[in-house]
């Protein structure tokens, strides 16, 4: 993998997102989704499919040999040499309720590793991006972009945590562990979806965790968090977006958080919960400090 190629891919991905943002933002600002009642479909399904078609068309013209996997139209879920992973609208419930915290996520996987990630939230006027070995940045455009760095907080009692909702933790059988973690931190807020993880990369939040996510929910987040100096694993310590759940921290907090989340099983909840992780195993997954 050459840095020149990675930079080319990042610039190309940014041009794709520019096109998609113009479409999704227009729909968000002009459509009344409360009037759409197609049975079995999210109110934002049509917008998501349109956005994904744009992305796939642009990739097909310029990256025809690359595989593509997307939320709306699917794809073959295999790790080929190069694969683009698409979430056309992350935060669809926010989108349809008029809440501006939604975005488009685009990532490039190469030889089983996510090497490029872009998250764009046009309603917020924000964009975050990263490439392996290049760093992570945020801004409205390349001009004047600010480099991202995670926080240096090393004590959970001084840490800020973000998540999405409590129900998922209960369904997974980890509500007690999550509440124990929430009681250990300084503050917890449900910023939710991609924003939780971007706030970790910015250093505004120290950790974010979710009990159940799809590959397309996470792929673009990984290089942004890790290139900012943080750690991104599953709740049981598997690096990257492959474990069906996510924990992102500034790195320093990662071993302790993994241990807390793996330490208690909620006997009254449905589900088996995440496997317990020893302190030594957790330390081996801590990443950057």
mmCIF file of C-alpha atoms in Angstrom:
data_model
loop_
_atom_site.group_PDB
_atom_site.id
_atom_site.type_symbol
_atom_site.label_atom_id
_atom_site.label_comp_id
_atom_site.label_asym_id
_atom_site.label_seq_id
_atom_site.Cartn_x
_atom_site.Cartn_y
_atom_site.Cartn_z
ATOM 1 C CA UNK A 1 0.000 0.000 0.000
ATOM 2 C CA UNK A 2 1.501 3.334 -1.048
ATOM 3 C CA UNK A 3 0.674 6.661 0.558
ATOM 4 C CA UNK A 4 0.180 8.139 -2.901
ATOM 5 C CA UNK A 5 -2.527 5.590 -3.680
ATOM 6 C CA UNK A 6 -4.167 6.094 -0.284
ATOM 7 C CA UNK A 7 -4.226 9.856 -0.761
ATOM 8 C CA UNK A 8 -5.739 9.385 -4.228
ATOM 9 C CA UNK A 9 -8.435 7.133 -2.779
ATOM 10 C CA UNK A 10 -9.153 9.626 -0.012
ATOM 11 C CA UNK A 11 -9.474 12.513 -2.465
ATOM 12 C CA UNK A 12 -11.734 10.438 -4.702
ATOM 13 C CA UNK A 13 -13.900 9.410 -1.747
ATOM 14 C CA UNK A 14 -14.238 13.059 -0.783
ATOM 15 C CA UNK A 15 -15.489 13.927 -4.265
ATOM 16 C CA UNK A 16 -18.102 11.185 -3.979
ATOM 17 C CA UNK A 17 -19.273 12.526 -0.633
ATOM 18 C CA UNK A 18 -19.532 16.049 -2.076
ATOM 19 C CA UNK A 19 -22.021 14.734 -4.633
ATOM 20 C CA UNK A 20 -24.003 12.681 -2.120
ATOM 21 C CA UNK A 21 -24.227 15.527 0.402
ATOM 22 C CA UNK A 22 -25.917 17.764 -2.151
ATOM 23 C CA UNK A 23 -28.627 15.135 -2.645
ATOM 24 C CA UNK A 24 -29.237 14.033 0.943
ATOM 25 C CA UNK A 25 -29.207 17.567 2.327
ATOM 26 C CA UNK A 26 -31.741 18.701 -0.249
ATOM 27 C CA UNK A 27 -34.110 15.888 0.739
ATOM 28 C CA UNK A 28 -33.602 16.592 4.439
ATOM 29 C CA UNK A 29 -34.433 20.266 4.025
ATOM 30 C CA UNK A 30 -37.445 19.894 1.723
ATOM 31 C CA UNK A 31 -39.274 16.594 2.284
ATOM 32 C CA UNK A 32 -42.023 15.778 4.800
ATOM 33 C CA UNK A 33 -41.143 12.236 5.796
ATOM 34 C CA UNK A 34 -44.061 12.020 8.225
ATOM 35 C CA UNK A 35 -46.336 11.633 5.190
ATOM 36 C CA UNK A 36 -44.480 8.579 3.853
ATOM 37 C CA UNK A 37 -45.913 5.298 5.106
ATOM 38 C CA UNK A 38 -44.603 2.597 2.777
ATOM 39 C CA UNK A 39 -45.073 -0.644 4.658
ATOM 40 C CA UNK A 40 -41.883 -2.351 5.740
ATOM 41 C CA UNK A 41 -39.588 0.479 4.657
ATOM 42 C CA UNK A 42 -37.816 3.154 6.644
ATOM 43 C CA UNK A 43 -39.056 6.608 5.619
ATOM 44 C CA UNK A 44 -35.499 7.395 4.538
ATOM 45 C CA UNK A 45 -35.075 4.222 2.471
ATOM 46 C CA UNK A 46 -35.630 6.014 -0.834
ATOM 47 C CA UNK A 47 -33.078 8.698 -0.024
ATOM 48 C CA UNK A 48 -30.581 6.109 1.162
ATOM 49 C CA UNK A 49 -30.985 4.074 -1.997
ATOM 50 C CA UNK A 50 -30.533 7.149 -4.170
ATOM 51 C CA UNK A 51 -27.375 8.083 -2.267
ATOM 52 C CA UNK A 52 -25.999 4.570 -2.542
ATOM 53 C CA UNK A 53 -26.711 4.463 -6.280
ATOM 54 C CA UNK A 54 -24.684 7.652 -6.724
ATOM 55 C CA UNK A 55 -21.768 6.218 -4.760
ATOM 56 C CA UNK A 56 -21.814 2.911 -6.624
ATOM 57 C CA UNK A 57 -22.036 4.639 -10.001
ATOM 58 C CA UNK A 58 -19.017 6.838 -9.276
ATOM 59 C CA UNK A 59 -17.045 3.884 -7.935
ATOM 60 C CA UNK A 60 -18.031 1.815 -10.955
ATOM 61 C CA UNK A 61 -16.644 4.423 -13.325
ATOM 62 C CA UNK A 62 -13.348 5.073 -11.541
ATOM 63 C CA UNK A 63 -12.721 1.994 -9.375
ATOM 64 C CA UNK A 64 -14.335 -0.732 -11.458
ATOM 65 C CA UNK A 65 -12.108 -3.513 -10.119
ATOM 66 C CA UNK A 66 -12.996 -2.818 -6.496
ATOM 67 C CA UNK A 67 -15.751 -4.675 -4.649
ATOM 68 C CA UNK A 68 -18.600 -2.723 -3.050
ATOM 69 C CA UNK A 69 -20.715 -3.474 0.017
ATOM 70 C CA UNK A 70 -23.571 -1.180 1.027
ATOM 71 C CA UNK A 71 -26.442 -1.025 3.487
ATOM 72 C CA UNK A 72 -29.264 -0.460 1.019
ATOM 73 C CA UNK A 73 -28.329 -2.678 -1.929
ATOM 74 C CA UNK A 74 -26.102 -5.129 -0.127
ATOM 75 C CA UNK A 75 -23.298 -6.924 -1.893
ATOM 76 C CA UNK A 76 -21.183 -9.986 -1.364
ATOM 77 C CA UNK A 77 -19.899 -9.788 2.196
ATOM 78 C CA UNK A 78 -16.426 -11.111 1.421
ATOM 79 C CA UNK A 79 -13.054 -9.547 2.068
ATOM 80 C CA UNK A 80 -11.612 -9.007 -1.393
ATOM 81 C CA UNK A 81 -8.336 -7.206 -2.066
ATOM 82 C CA UNK A 82 -10.117 -3.831 -2.161
ATOM 83 C CA UNK A 83 -13.670 -3.180 -1.058
ATOM 84 C CA UNK A 84 -15.678 -0.005 -0.513
ATOM 85 C CA UNK A 85 -18.135 -0.095 2.398
ATOM 86 C CA UNK A 86 -21.092 2.290 2.315
ATOM 87 C CA UNK A 87 -23.646 3.551 4.826
ATOM 88 C CA UNK A 88 -25.612 6.130 2.811
ATOM 89 C CA UNK A 89 -27.533 7.524 5.791
ATOM 90 C CA UNK A 90 -26.320 6.713 9.287
ATOM 91 C CA UNK A 91 -28.880 7.977 11.784
ATOM 92 C CA UNK A 92 -32.023 7.466 9.712
ATOM 93 C CA UNK A 93 -34.347 7.998 12.676
ATOM 94 C CA UNK A 94 -32.770 11.398 13.245
ATOM 95 C CA UNK A 95 -33.074 12.136 9.529
ATOM 96 C CA UNK A 96 -36.815 11.501 9.394
ATOM 97 C CA UNK A 97 -37.506 13.427 12.614
ATOM 98 C CA UNK A 98 -35.631 16.512 11.477
ATOM 99 C CA UNK A 99 -32.691 16.028 13.854
ATOM 100 C CA UNK A 100 -29.507 17.136 12.045
ATOM 101 C CA UNK A 101 -27.285 14.384 13.473
ATOM 102 C CA UNK A 102 -27.135 12.033 10.480
ATOM 103 C CA UNK A 103 -24.437 11.403 7.927
ATOM 104 C CA UNK A 104 -22.955 9.414 5.079
ATOM 105 C CA UNK A 105 -20.171 6.947 5.860
ATOM 106 C CA UNK A 106 -17.729 5.678 3.238
ATOM 107 C CA UNK A 107 -14.742 3.420 3.871
ATOM 108 C CA UNK A 108 -12.144 1.533 1.865
ATOM 109 C CA UNK A 109 -10.963 -1.884 2.997
ATOM 110 C CA UNK A 110 -7.692 -3.178 1.571
ATOM 111 C CA UNK A 111 -6.408 -6.679 2.316
ATOM 112 C CA UNK A 112 -8.710 -6.974 5.331
ATOM 113 C CA UNK A 113 -7.828 -3.583 6.837
ATOM 114 C CA UNK A 114 -9.787 -0.333 6.713
ATOM 115 C CA UNK A 115 -7.379 2.203 5.208
ATOM 116 C CA UNK A 116 -9.667 5.138 4.338
ATOM 117 C CA UNK A 117 -12.713 6.509 6.117
ATOM 118 C CA UNK A 118 -14.934 9.550 5.595
ATOM 119 C CA UNK A 119 -17.905 10.643 7.690
ATOM 120 C CA UNK A 120 -19.922 13.599 6.441
ATOM 121 C CA UNK A 121 -22.738 15.323 8.341
ATOM 122 C CA UNK A 122 -23.937 18.031 5.930
ATOM 123 C CA UNK A 123 -26.719 19.291 8.207
ATOM 124 C CA UNK A 124 -24.072 20.027 10.828
ATOM 125 C CA UNK A 125 -21.681 21.456 8.249
ATOM 126 C CA UNK A 126 -19.081 18.945 9.421
ATOM 127 C CA UNK A 127 -16.864 16.303 7.870
ATOM 128 C CA UNK A 128 -14.246 13.963 9.313
ATOM 129 C CA UNK A 129 -11.764 11.875 7.334
ATOM 130 C CA UNK A 130 -8.648 9.765 7.728
ATOM 131 C CA UNK A 131 -6.290 7.485 5.848
ATOM 132 C CA UNK A 132 -3.810 5.002 7.234
ATOM 133 C CA UNK A 133 -0.465 6.673 7.854
ATOM 134 C CA UNK A 134 -1.803 10.103 6.887
ATOM 135 C CA UNK A 135 -3.696 11.186 10.008
ATOM 136 C CA UNK A 136 -7.267 12.162 10.841
ATOM 137 C CA UNK A 137 -8.817 15.549 10.137
ATOM 138 C CA UNK A 138 -12.025 17.532 10.380
ATOM 139 C CA UNK A 139 -13.411 20.583 8.631
ATOM 140 C CA UNK A 140 -15.933 21.728 6.074
ATOM 141 C CA UNK A 141 -13.349 21.110 3.347
ATOM 142 C CA UNK A 142 -9.668 20.251 2.845
ATOM 143 C CA UNK A 143 -8.780 23.928 3.154
ATOM 144 C CA UNK A 144 -8.293 24.891 6.777
ATOM 145 C CA UNK A 145 -8.852 21.343 8.047
ATOM 146 C CA UNK A 146 -7.909 20.646 11.655
ATOM 147 C CA UNK A 147 -5.939 17.561 12.679
ATOM 148 C CA UNK A 148 -7.739 15.315 15.141
ATOM 149 C CA UNK A 149 -6.199 14.111 18.388
ATOM 150 C CA UNK A 150 -7.856 12.091 21.121
ATOM 151 C CA UNK A 151 -7.876 13.251 24.729
ATOM 152 C CA UNK A 152 -5.224 12.422 27.320
ATOM 153 C CA UNK A 153 -7.678 11.506 30.096
ATOM 154 C CA UNK A 154 -6.433 8.384 31.871
ATOM 155 C CA UNK A 155 -8.797 8.211 34.861
ATOM 156 C CA UNK A 156 -12.345 6.927 34.302
ATOM 157 C CA UNK A 157 -13.568 9.233 37.053
ATOM 158 C CA UNK A 158 -12.623 12.152 34.803
ATOM 159 C CA UNK A 159 -13.879 10.620 31.546
ATOM 160 C CA UNK A 160 -16.836 11.544 29.354
ATOM 161 C CA UNK A 161 -18.721 8.666 27.696
ATOM 162 C CA UNK A 162 -21.207 8.560 24.820
ATOM 163 C CA UNK A 163 -23.648 5.873 23.686
ATOM 164 C CA UNK A 164 -26.978 5.610 21.804
ATOM 165 C CA UNK A 165 -29.629 3.921 23.966
ATOM 166 C CA UNK A 166 -30.045 1.559 26.911
ATOM 167 C CA UNK A 167 -32.316 -0.979 25.214
ATOM 168 C CA UNK A 168 -29.584 -2.527 23.125
ATOM 169 C CA UNK A 169 -27.506 -3.179 26.210
ATOM 170 C CA UNK A 170 -30.452 -4.879 27.921
ATOM 171 C CA UNK A 171 -31.183 -7.008 24.847
ATOM 172 C CA UNK A 172 -27.556 -8.131 24.757
ATOM 173 C CA UNK A 173 -27.545 -9.063 28.451
ATOM 174 C CA UNK A 174 -25.035 -6.382 29.395
ATOM 175 C CA UNK A 175 -27.155 -3.656 30.922
ATOM 176 C CA UNK A 176 -25.680 -4.114 34.391
ATOM 177 C CA UNK A 177 -22.142 -3.927 33.023
ATOM 178 C CA UNK A 178 -23.002 -0.814 31.022
ATOM 179 C CA UNK A 179 -24.597 0.875 34.039
ATOM 180 C CA UNK A 180 -21.583 -0.020 36.134
ATOM 181 C CA UNK A 181 -19.380 1.663 33.545
ATOM 182 C CA UNK A 182 -21.685 4.696 33.436
ATOM 183 C CA UNK A 183 -21.400 5.045 37.204
ATOM 184 C CA UNK A 184 -17.605 5.009 36.994
ATOM 185 C CA UNK A 185 -17.239 7.856 34.502
ATOM 186 C CA UNK A 186 -17.517 11.588 35.102
ATOM 187 C CA UNK A 187 -20.460 12.022 32.728
ATOM 188 C CA UNK A 188 -22.411 10.070 30.133
ATOM 189 C CA UNK A 189 -24.451 11.433 27.253
ATOM 190 C CA UNK A 190 -26.371 9.725 24.421
ATOM 191 C CA UNK A 191 -24.946 11.646 21.468
ATOM 192 C CA UNK A 192 -25.484 8.505 19.429
ATOM 193 C CA UNK A 193 -24.643 7.026 16.043
ATOM 194 C CA UNK A 194 -21.446 8.167 14.265
ATOM 195 C CA UNK A 195 -21.254 11.377 16.288
ATOM 196 C CA UNK A 196 -20.265 9.566 19.489
ATOM 197 C CA UNK A 197 -17.186 8.178 17.771
ATOM 198 C CA UNK A 198 -16.237 11.395 16.012
ATOM 199 C CA UNK A 199 -16.315 13.161 19.372
ATOM 200 C CA UNK A 200 -13.830 10.574 20.657
ATOM 201 C CA UNK A 201 -11.543 11.322 17.706
ATOM 202 C CA UNK A 202 -11.852 15.046 18.419
ATOM 203 C CA UNK A 203 -10.931 14.582 22.085
ATOM 204 C CA UNK A 204 -14.269 16.046 23.215
ATOM 205 C CA UNK A 205 -15.436 12.646 24.510
ATOM 206 C CA UNK A 206 -13.127 9.999 25.950
ATOM 207 C CA UNK A 207 -15.004 6.804 25.102
ATOM 208 C CA UNK A 208 -17.976 5.596 23.062
ATOM 209 C CA UNK A 209 -19.539 2.155 22.985
ATOM 210 C CA UNK A 210 -22.365 0.335 21.222
ATOM 211 C CA UNK A 211 -23.562 -3.259 21.814
ATOM 212 C CA UNK A 212 -24.716 -4.032 18.274
ATOM 213 C CA UNK A 213 -23.577 -2.513 14.973
ATOM 214 C CA UNK A 214 -23.192 -3.623 11.373
ATOM 215 C CA UNK A 215 -19.955 -3.461 9.400
ATOM 216 C CA UNK A 216 -21.198 -0.471 7.392
ATOM 217 C CA UNK A 217 -21.994 1.365 10.655
ATOM 218 C CA UNK A 218 -18.395 1.085 11.827
ATOM 219 C CA UNK A 219 -15.950 0.779 8.943
ATOM 220 C CA UNK A 220 -15.478 4.489 8.226
ATOM 221 C CA UNK A 221 -15.154 5.274 11.930
ATOM 222 C CA UNK A 222 -12.153 3.021 12.536
ATOM 223 C CA UNK A 223 -9.326 4.908 10.764
ATOM 224 C CA UNK A 224 -10.648 8.253 11.999
ATOM 225 C CA UNK A 225 -10.435 7.113 15.619
ATOM 226 C CA UNK A 226 -7.154 5.223 15.308
ATOM 227 C CA UNK A 227 -5.351 7.850 13.208
ATOM 228 C CA UNK A 228 -6.359 10.376 15.880
ATOM 229 C CA UNK A 229 -4.469 8.216 18.387
ATOM 230 C CA UNK A 230 -7.367 6.215 19.799
ATOM 231 C CA UNK A 231 -8.328 2.549 19.958
ATOM 232 C CA UNK A 232 -11.274 0.887 18.210
ATOM 233 C CA UNK A 233 -12.287 -2.696 19.007
ATOM 234 C CA UNK A 234 -15.335 -4.818 19.632
ATOM 235 C CA UNK A 235 -16.623 -4.968 23.217
ATOM 236 C CA UNK A 236 -14.523 -8.097 23.738
ATOM 237 C CA UNK A 237 -11.322 -6.642 22.304
ATOM 238 C CA UNK A 238 -11.246 -7.654 18.623
ATOM 239 C CA UNK A 239 -9.550 -4.823 16.696
ATOM 240 C CA UNK A 240 -11.446 -3.120 13.891
ATOM 241 C CA UNK A 241 -15.112 -3.231 12.832
ATOM 242 C CA UNK A 242 -15.489 -7.003 12.551
ATOM 243 C CA UNK A 243 -17.035 -7.946 15.918
ATOM 244 C CA UNK A 244 -20.628 -6.707 15.564
ATOM 245 C CA UNK A 245 -20.223 -4.162 18.361
ATOM 246 C CA UNK A 246 -17.890 -1.274 19.110
ATOM 247 C CA UNK A 247 -15.758 0.359 21.765
ATOM 248 C CA UNK A 248 -13.708 3.438 20.904
ATOM 249 C CA UNK A 249 -11.543 5.185 23.454
ATOM 250 C CA UNK A 250 -8.565 7.486 23.668
ATOM 251 C CA UNK A 251 -6.456 4.345 24.143
ATOM 252 C CA UNK A 252 -5.451 4.997 27.725
ATOM 253 C CA UNK A 253 -8.888 3.978 29.014
ATOM 254 C CA UNK A 254 -9.353 0.953 26.769
ATOM 255 C CA UNK A 255 -8.120 -1.930 28.990
ATOM 256 C CA UNK A 256 -10.167 -0.828 32.002
ATOM 257 C CA UNK A 257 -13.332 -0.272 29.978
ATOM 258 C CA UNK A 258 -13.026 -3.683 28.289
ATOM 259 C CA UNK A 259 -12.631 -5.322 31.675
ATOM 260 C CA UNK A 260 -15.709 -3.592 33.112
ATOM 261 C CA UNK A 261 -17.909 -4.423 30.126
ATOM 262 C CA UNK A 262 -16.858 -8.066 30.218
ATOM 263 C CA UNK A 263 -17.156 -8.508 33.964
ATOM 264 C CA UNK A 264 -20.912 -8.691 34.632
ATOM 265 C CA UNK A 265 -23.692 -10.577 32.917
ATOM 266 C CA UNK A 266 -27.253 -9.456 33.403
ATOM 267 C CA UNK A 267 -29.066 -12.627 34.463
ATOM 268 C CA UNK A 268 -32.485 -11.108 33.839
ATOM 269 C CA UNK A 269 -31.852 -9.941 30.264
ATOM 270 C CA UNK A 270 -32.233 -11.900 27.066
ATOM 271 C CA UNK A 271 -28.977 -12.844 25.343
ATOM 272 C CA UNK A 272 -25.625 -14.214 26.281
ATOM 273 C CA UNK A 273 -23.648 -10.971 26.565
ATOM 274 C CA UNK A 274 -20.104 -10.411 25.442
ATOM 275 C CA UNK A 275 -17.381 -12.787 26.562
ATOM 276 C CA UNK A 276 -15.361 -11.817 29.586
ATOM 277 C CA UNK A 277 -11.889 -10.501 28.940
ATOM 278 C CA UNK A 278 -8.974 -10.805 31.324
ATOM 279 C CA UNK A 279 -6.990 -7.723 32.272
ATOM 280 C CA UNK A 280 -3.902 -9.004 30.473
ATOM 281 C CA UNK A 281 -5.854 -9.696 27.284
ATOM 282 C CA UNK A 282 -7.454 -6.284 27.503
ATOM 283 C CA UNK A 283 -4.075 -4.604 27.783
ATOM 284 C CA UNK A 284 -2.909 -6.370 24.627
ATOM 285 C CA UNK A 285 -5.763 -4.671 22.709
ATOM 286 C CA UNK A 286 -5.259 -1.172 24.139
ATOM 287 C CA UNK A 287 -3.669 0.296 20.977
ATOM 288 C CA UNK A 288 -2.338 3.857 21.259
ATOM 289 C CA UNK A 289 -1.896 5.389 24.701
#
